[in-house]
C-alpha cells in the first residue's frame, strides 16, 4: 500500500470515529423545567424568650454595681424558684457609666448607673407570665422588662412538614406547566433548599389578666421552607 493510500485510509477511519463519539447535530436538545416553591405550616410557640435588665444609680460606680448585683441576685433566686435552669439564663451585657441631667444649659452629674441585662429562656411557654411576675416582684423598681417573645424552641417537625408542602407545591406547579406545554415530567435532576426553616418572630406579647397575673399570648407562627426543583421533560 502506498503512502498516499495509507493517509487516505487513516482519514476515513478518523471521520468514522468522530461520527460515533460526537453527538449528532440533529440530536434533540436536553429539556427540563425548574420550579421554585415555598411551603409553610403554622405552629404554636412552645417557649418564650424574656429580656430583662437590672439597673441602679448610685453616687459611685462601685456602689451602683453593687446595687445592681444585689438586684440581679434576687432575680436569679426568683428564676430558680420558678424552675428555670441555669443554662437558660444568660447575661448579655454588664455596664456602668456616669449619668447627667441638664438644667439651664448646665450639665450636672447625677451619679453612676450600672446595668446588667439578661436573656431568659422559658421552655414551658404556659408559665412565662408567672416567671415575669416573679422576676418583677424580686427586682422591684430596679428591674426593667425589655420584652417577652414567644418562639418555637424545636421546629424540626414543623420544618419537615413545611418541606413536604414545599415539594408538593413545586410538583403541582411543574405538572401544570408540563400539561400546558404538552410534555411529561421525567426524573428529578436536583433539589435545593433555598432557605433554612425560620419561624416568624413577633414583637413583645404581654398583657395583664383580670387577676393581675401577667399573660403571654403565644399566638401562631409560620415555619417556611423554600425549595428549587428541576425535572427533566419527556
Short mmCIF file of N, CA and C in Angstrom, two decimals, residues 86-206:
data_model
loop_
_atom_site.label_atom_id
_atom_site.label_comp_id
_atom_site.label_asym_id
_atom_site.label_seq_id
_atom_site.Cartn_x
_atom_site.Cartn_y
_atom_site.Cartn_z
N UNK A 86 -30.16 26.98 84.97
CA UNK A 86 -29.07 27.96 84.82
C UNK A 86 -28.66 28.12 83.36
N UNK A 87 -28.72 27.05 82.59
CA UNK A 87 -28.32 27.12 81.19
C UNK A 87 -29.25 28.01 80.37
N UNK A 88 -30.43 28.30 80.92
CA UNK A 88 -31.40 29.13 80.22
C UNK A 88 -31.37 30.59 80.70
N UNK A 89 -30.36 30.93 81.47
CA UNK A 89 -30.18 32.31 81.95
C UNK A 89 -28.82 32.80 81.47
N UNK A 90 -28.81 33.82 80.64
CA UNK A 90 -27.55 34.32 80.08
C UNK A 90 -27.46 35.83 80.25
N UNK A 91 -26.32 36.30 80.76
CA UNK A 91 -26.06 37.74 80.82
C UNK A 91 -25.64 38.21 79.44
N UNK A 92 -26.28 39.23 78.93
CA UNK A 92 -25.94 39.73 77.60
C UNK A 92 -25.08 40.99 77.67
N UNK A 93 -25.12 41.69 78.81
CA UNK A 93 -24.25 42.87 78.96
C UNK A 93 -24.19 43.28 80.42
N UNK A 94 -23.06 43.87 80.80
CA UNK A 94 -22.86 44.50 82.11
C UNK A 94 -22.20 45.84 81.84
N UNK A 95 -22.76 46.92 82.37
CA UNK A 95 -22.20 48.24 82.08
C UNK A 95 -22.36 49.17 83.28
N UNK A 96 -21.50 50.18 83.32
CA UNK A 96 -21.61 51.25 84.31
C UNK A 96 -21.11 52.52 83.65
N UNK A 97 -21.82 53.61 83.87
CA UNK A 97 -21.45 54.87 83.21
C UNK A 97 -22.03 56.04 84.01
N UNK A 98 -21.41 57.21 83.88
CA UNK A 98 -21.93 58.39 84.57
C UNK A 98 -23.25 58.84 83.96
N UNK A 99 -24.14 59.32 84.81
CA UNK A 99 -25.43 59.81 84.35
C UNK A 99 -25.57 61.29 84.71
N UNK A 100 -26.00 62.07 83.74
CA UNK A 100 -26.08 63.51 83.93
C UNK A 100 -27.51 63.98 83.76
N UNK A 101 -27.78 65.15 84.30
CA UNK A 101 -29.02 65.85 83.98
C UNK A 101 -28.64 67.23 83.47
N UNK A 102 -29.51 67.80 82.67
CA UNK A 102 -29.23 69.09 82.04
C UNK A 102 -30.24 70.11 82.52
N UNK A 103 -29.73 71.20 83.06
CA UNK A 103 -30.58 72.25 83.61
C UNK A 103 -30.00 73.61 83.28
N UNK A 104 -30.77 74.41 82.54
CA UNK A 104 -30.31 75.75 82.15
C UNK A 104 -28.95 75.70 81.46
N UNK A 105 -28.86 74.77 80.49
CA UNK A 105 -27.63 74.61 79.70
C UNK A 105 -26.42 74.22 80.54
N UNK A 106 -26.69 73.65 81.69
CA UNK A 106 -25.61 73.22 82.58
C UNK A 106 -25.70 71.71 82.77
N UNK A 107 -24.56 71.05 82.66
CA UNK A 107 -24.51 69.61 82.84
C UNK A 107 -24.14 69.29 84.28
N UNK A 108 -24.99 68.52 84.93
CA UNK A 108 -24.77 68.18 86.33
C UNK A 108 -24.69 66.66 86.47
N UNK A 109 -23.65 66.19 87.13
CA UNK A 109 -23.50 64.75 87.36
C UNK A 109 -24.50 64.31 88.42
N UNK A 110 -25.37 63.38 88.03
CA UNK A 110 -26.36 62.86 88.96
C UNK A 110 -25.78 61.71 89.77
N UNK A 111 -25.00 60.89 89.13
CA UNK A 111 -24.43 59.72 89.77
C UNK A 111 -23.94 58.75 88.71
N UNK A 112 -23.86 57.48 89.07
CA UNK A 112 -23.40 56.46 88.13
C UNK A 112 -24.46 55.37 88.03
N UNK A 113 -24.76 55.00 86.79
CA UNK A 113 -25.76 53.97 86.55
C UNK A 113 -25.09 52.67 86.11
N UNK A 114 -25.43 51.61 86.82
CA UNK A 114 -24.92 50.28 86.46
C UNK A 114 -26.09 49.42 85.99
N UNK A 115 -25.84 48.59 84.99
CA UNK A 115 -26.89 47.74 84.44
C UNK A 115 -26.34 46.36 84.12
N UNK A 116 -27.19 45.37 84.26
CA UNK A 116 -26.88 44.01 83.82
C UNK A 116 -28.11 43.46 83.13
N UNK A 117 -27.94 43.08 81.86
CA UNK A 117 -29.07 42.59 81.06
C UNK A 117 -29.03 41.08 80.96
N UNK A 118 -30.22 40.49 80.92
CA UNK A 118 -30.36 39.03 80.86
C UNK A 118 -31.27 38.62 79.71
N UNK A 119 -30.97 37.45 79.16
CA UNK A 119 -31.90 36.76 78.27
C UNK A 119 -32.28 35.46 78.97
N UNK A 120 -33.57 35.28 79.16
CA UNK A 120 -34.08 34.12 79.91
C UNK A 120 -34.97 33.30 78.98
N UNK A 121 -34.69 32.02 78.87
CA UNK A 121 -35.50 31.13 78.04
C UNK A 121 -36.45 30.33 78.93
N UNK A 122 -37.73 30.52 78.71
CA UNK A 122 -38.75 29.76 79.45
C UNK A 122 -39.24 28.66 78.53
N UNK A 123 -38.86 27.43 78.84
CA UNK A 123 -39.18 26.31 77.96
C UNK A 123 -40.63 25.82 78.11
N UNK A 124 -41.25 26.14 79.20
CA UNK A 124 -42.68 25.84 79.38
C UNK A 124 -43.43 27.14 79.13
N UNK A 125 -43.85 27.34 77.89
CA UNK A 125 -44.41 28.63 77.48
C UNK A 125 -45.58 29.07 78.34
N UNK A 126 -46.37 28.13 78.82
CA UNK A 126 -47.56 28.48 79.60
C UNK A 126 -47.22 29.14 80.92
N UNK A 127 -45.98 28.97 81.39
CA UNK A 127 -45.58 29.54 82.68
C UNK A 127 -44.86 30.88 82.53
N UNK A 128 -44.72 31.38 81.32
CA UNK A 128 -43.94 32.60 81.10
C UNK A 128 -44.48 33.80 81.87
N UNK A 129 -45.81 33.94 81.92
CA UNK A 129 -46.40 35.05 82.66
C UNK A 129 -46.04 35.00 84.14
N UNK A 130 -46.07 33.81 84.72
CA UNK A 130 -45.70 33.65 86.13
C UNK A 130 -44.23 33.99 86.36
N UNK A 131 -43.38 33.60 85.41
CA UNK A 131 -41.96 33.91 85.54
C UNK A 131 -41.73 35.41 85.50
N UNK A 132 -42.43 36.09 84.61
CA UNK A 132 -42.31 37.56 84.52
C UNK A 132 -42.73 38.21 85.84
N UNK A 133 -43.86 37.79 86.37
CA UNK A 133 -44.32 38.36 87.64
C UNK A 133 -43.32 38.10 88.76
N UNK A 134 -42.71 36.93 88.75
CA UNK A 134 -41.76 36.58 89.81
C UNK A 134 -40.52 37.46 89.76
N UNK A 135 -39.96 37.68 88.56
CA UNK A 135 -38.73 38.48 88.49
C UNK A 135 -39.01 39.97 88.71
N UNK A 136 -40.18 40.43 88.29
CA UNK A 136 -40.54 41.84 88.54
C UNK A 136 -40.72 42.06 90.03
N UNK A 137 -41.34 41.09 90.70
CA UNK A 137 -41.51 41.19 92.16
C UNK A 137 -40.16 41.17 92.86
N UNK A 138 -39.26 40.31 92.38
CA UNK A 138 -37.94 40.21 93.03
C UNK A 138 -37.08 41.43 92.77
N UNK A 139 -37.13 41.95 91.55
CA UNK A 139 -36.27 43.08 91.20
C UNK A 139 -36.85 44.43 91.55
N UNK A 140 -38.16 44.51 91.74
CA UNK A 140 -38.80 45.77 92.09
C UNK A 140 -38.58 46.83 91.03
N UNK A 141 -38.47 48.07 91.47
CA UNK A 141 -38.29 49.19 90.54
C UNK A 141 -36.91 49.20 89.89
N UNK A 142 -36.02 48.32 90.34
CA UNK A 142 -34.68 48.24 89.76
C UNK A 142 -34.62 47.29 88.57
N UNK A 143 -35.77 46.69 88.23
CA UNK A 143 -35.80 45.76 87.10
C UNK A 143 -36.61 46.34 85.95
N UNK A 144 -36.03 46.31 84.76
CA UNK A 144 -36.74 46.72 83.55
C UNK A 144 -37.05 45.48 82.73
N UNK A 145 -38.30 45.33 82.34
CA UNK A 145 -38.70 44.24 81.44
C UNK A 145 -38.64 44.78 80.02
N UNK A 146 -37.70 44.28 79.22
CA UNK A 146 -37.48 44.81 77.87
C UNK A 146 -38.29 44.09 76.80
N UNK A 147 -38.75 42.89 77.09
CA UNK A 147 -39.53 42.18 76.08
C UNK A 147 -39.75 40.73 76.46
N UNK A 148 -40.82 40.16 75.90
CA UNK A 148 -41.12 38.74 76.06
C UNK A 148 -41.58 38.23 74.71
N UNK A 149 -40.80 37.35 74.11
CA UNK A 149 -41.05 36.93 72.73
C UNK A 149 -41.31 35.43 72.63
N UNK A 150 -42.53 35.02 72.27
CA UNK A 150 -42.78 33.60 72.02
C UNK A 150 -41.99 33.13 70.81
N UNK A 151 -41.48 31.91 70.86
CA UNK A 151 -40.77 31.36 69.71
C UNK A 151 -40.86 29.84 69.74
N UNK A 152 -40.51 29.23 68.61
CA UNK A 152 -40.53 27.77 68.51
C UNK A 152 -39.16 27.24 68.90
N UNK A 153 -39.12 26.56 70.00
CA UNK A 153 -37.85 26.06 70.52
C UNK A 153 -37.27 24.97 69.63
N UNK A 154 -38.10 24.03 69.24
CA UNK A 154 -37.67 22.94 68.35
C UNK A 154 -38.63 22.88 67.17
N UNK A 155 -38.17 23.37 66.01
CA UNK A 155 -39.05 23.40 64.84
C UNK A 155 -38.76 22.26 63.86
N UNK A 156 -38.15 21.18 64.36
CA UNK A 156 -37.79 20.06 63.48
C UNK A 156 -39.01 19.46 62.79
N UNK A 157 -40.05 19.16 63.57
CA UNK A 157 -41.24 18.55 62.98
C UNK A 157 -41.95 19.52 62.04
N UNK A 158 -42.03 20.79 62.47
CA UNK A 158 -42.68 21.79 61.63
C UNK A 158 -41.92 22.00 60.33
N UNK A 159 -40.59 21.98 60.41
CA UNK A 159 -39.77 22.17 59.21
C UNK A 159 -39.95 21.00 58.24
N UNK A 160 -40.05 19.79 58.79
CA UNK A 160 -40.28 18.61 57.94
C UNK A 160 -41.63 18.72 57.23
N UNK A 161 -42.64 19.16 57.97
CA UNK A 161 -43.96 19.33 57.37
C UNK A 161 -43.93 20.43 56.31
N UNK A 162 -43.19 21.51 56.56
CA UNK A 162 -43.09 22.60 55.60
C UNK A 162 -42.36 22.15 54.33
N UNK A 163 -41.34 21.30 54.48
CA UNK A 163 -40.63 20.77 53.31
C UNK A 163 -41.57 19.92 52.46
N UNK A 164 -42.40 19.12 53.13
CA UNK A 164 -43.36 18.29 52.40
C UNK A 164 -44.30 19.15 51.57
N UNK A 165 -44.79 20.21 52.18
CA UNK A 165 -45.70 21.12 51.47
C UNK A 165 -44.97 21.81 50.31
N UNK A 166 -43.71 22.23 50.54
CA UNK A 166 -42.94 22.92 49.50
C UNK A 166 -42.73 22.03 48.28
N UNK A 167 -42.38 20.76 48.52
CA UNK A 167 -42.14 19.84 47.40
C UNK A 167 -43.44 19.53 46.67
N UNK A 168 -44.53 19.33 47.41
CA UNK A 168 -45.83 19.08 46.77
C UNK A 168 -46.25 20.27 45.91
N UNK A 169 -46.03 21.48 46.43
CA UNK A 169 -46.37 22.67 45.67
C UNK A 169 -45.52 22.78 44.40
N UNK A 170 -44.24 22.45 44.53
CA UNK A 170 -43.34 22.51 43.38
C UNK A 170 -43.76 21.49 42.31
N UNK A 171 -44.10 20.27 42.74
CA UNK A 171 -44.52 19.25 41.79
C UNK A 171 -45.83 19.64 41.09
N UNK A 172 -46.76 20.19 41.85
CA UNK A 172 -48.05 20.59 41.27
C UNK A 172 -47.84 21.69 40.23
N UNK A 173 -46.96 22.64 40.56
CA UNK A 173 -46.70 23.73 39.61
C UNK A 173 -46.00 23.20 38.36
N UNK A 174 -45.04 22.30 38.55
CA UNK A 174 -44.32 21.73 37.41
C UNK A 174 -45.26 20.93 36.53
N UNK A 175 -46.16 20.14 37.14
CA UNK A 175 -47.12 19.34 36.38
C UNK A 175 -48.06 20.24 35.59
N UNK A 176 -48.43 21.37 36.17
CA UNK A 176 -49.31 22.31 35.47
C UNK A 176 -48.63 22.87 34.23
N UNK A 177 -47.37 23.27 34.36
CA UNK A 177 -46.64 23.79 33.20
C UNK A 177 -46.43 22.71 32.14
N UNK A 178 -46.12 21.49 32.60
CA UNK A 178 -45.91 20.40 31.65
C UNK A 178 -47.17 20.13 30.84
N UNK A 179 -48.32 20.17 31.52
CA UNK A 179 -49.59 19.96 30.82
C UNK A 179 -49.84 21.06 29.80
N UNK A 180 -49.53 22.29 30.16
CA UNK A 180 -49.73 23.40 29.23
C UNK A 180 -48.82 23.29 28.01
N UNK A 181 -47.64 22.71 28.21
CA UNK A 181 -46.67 22.59 27.12
C UNK A 181 -46.83 21.29 26.34
N UNK A 182 -47.72 20.40 26.80
CA UNK A 182 -47.92 19.14 26.11
C UNK A 182 -46.78 18.17 26.28
N UNK A 183 -46.11 18.21 27.44
CA UNK A 183 -44.99 17.30 27.72
C UNK A 183 -45.26 16.60 29.05
N UNK A 184 -44.37 15.67 29.41
CA UNK A 184 -44.49 14.96 30.67
C UNK A 184 -43.24 15.17 31.51
N UNK A 185 -43.44 15.11 32.82
CA UNK A 185 -42.30 15.24 33.73
C UNK A 185 -41.51 13.94 33.76
N UNK A 186 -40.17 14.10 33.74
CA UNK A 186 -39.30 12.94 33.87
C UNK A 186 -38.73 12.86 35.28
N UNK A 187 -37.48 12.48 35.39
CA UNK A 187 -36.86 12.35 36.70
C UNK A 187 -36.43 13.71 37.24
N UNK A 188 -36.21 13.76 38.55
CA UNK A 188 -35.73 14.99 39.19
C UNK A 188 -34.22 15.10 38.97
N UNK A 189 -33.79 16.21 38.42
CA UNK A 189 -32.36 16.43 38.22
C UNK A 189 -31.67 16.89 39.50
N UNK A 190 -32.35 17.80 40.22
CA UNK A 190 -31.79 18.24 41.51
C UNK A 190 -32.87 18.94 42.32
N UNK A 191 -32.63 19.03 43.62
CA UNK A 191 -33.48 19.78 44.55
C UNK A 191 -32.57 20.57 45.48
N UNK A 192 -32.85 21.85 45.63
CA UNK A 192 -32.06 22.71 46.51
C UNK A 192 -32.99 23.40 47.49
N UNK A 193 -32.66 23.34 48.78
CA UNK A 193 -33.41 24.10 49.78
C UNK A 193 -32.79 25.49 49.85
N UNK A 194 -33.59 26.50 49.53
CA UNK A 194 -33.06 27.86 49.41
C UNK A 194 -32.93 28.58 50.73
N UNK A 195 -33.70 28.18 51.71
CA UNK A 195 -33.65 28.88 52.98
C UNK A 195 -33.86 27.92 54.12
N UNK A 196 -33.19 28.22 55.22
CA UNK A 196 -33.39 27.40 56.42
C UNK A 196 -34.77 27.70 56.99
N UNK A 197 -35.39 26.72 57.64
CA UNK A 197 -36.71 26.97 58.23
C UNK A 197 -36.62 27.99 59.35
N UNK A 198 -37.23 29.14 59.16
CA UNK A 198 -37.14 30.21 60.14
C UNK A 198 -38.54 30.66 60.54
N UNK A 199 -38.90 30.49 61.81
CA UNK A 199 -40.22 30.94 62.24
C UNK A 199 -40.29 32.45 62.33
N UNK A 200 -41.48 32.98 62.12
CA UNK A 200 -41.70 34.42 62.27
C UNK A 200 -41.57 34.80 63.74
N UNK A 201 -40.81 35.85 64.02
CA UNK A 201 -40.62 36.30 65.40
C UNK A 201 -41.50 37.51 65.66
N UNK A 202 -42.48 37.39 66.55
CA UNK A 202 -43.36 38.52 66.82
C UNK A 202 -42.74 39.51 67.79
N UNK A 203 -43.38 40.65 67.97
CA UNK A 203 -42.93 41.63 68.94
C UNK A 203 -43.40 41.19 70.32
N UNK A 204 -43.02 41.96 71.32
CA UNK A 204 -43.37 41.63 72.69
C UNK A 204 -44.87 41.42 72.83
N UNK A 205 -45.28 40.32 73.47
CA UNK A 205 -46.69 39.99 73.59
C UNK A 205 -47.02 39.70 75.04
N UNK A 206 -47.24 40.74 75.83
CA UNK A 206 -47.51 40.59 77.25
C UNK A 206 -48.77 41.38 77.60
#
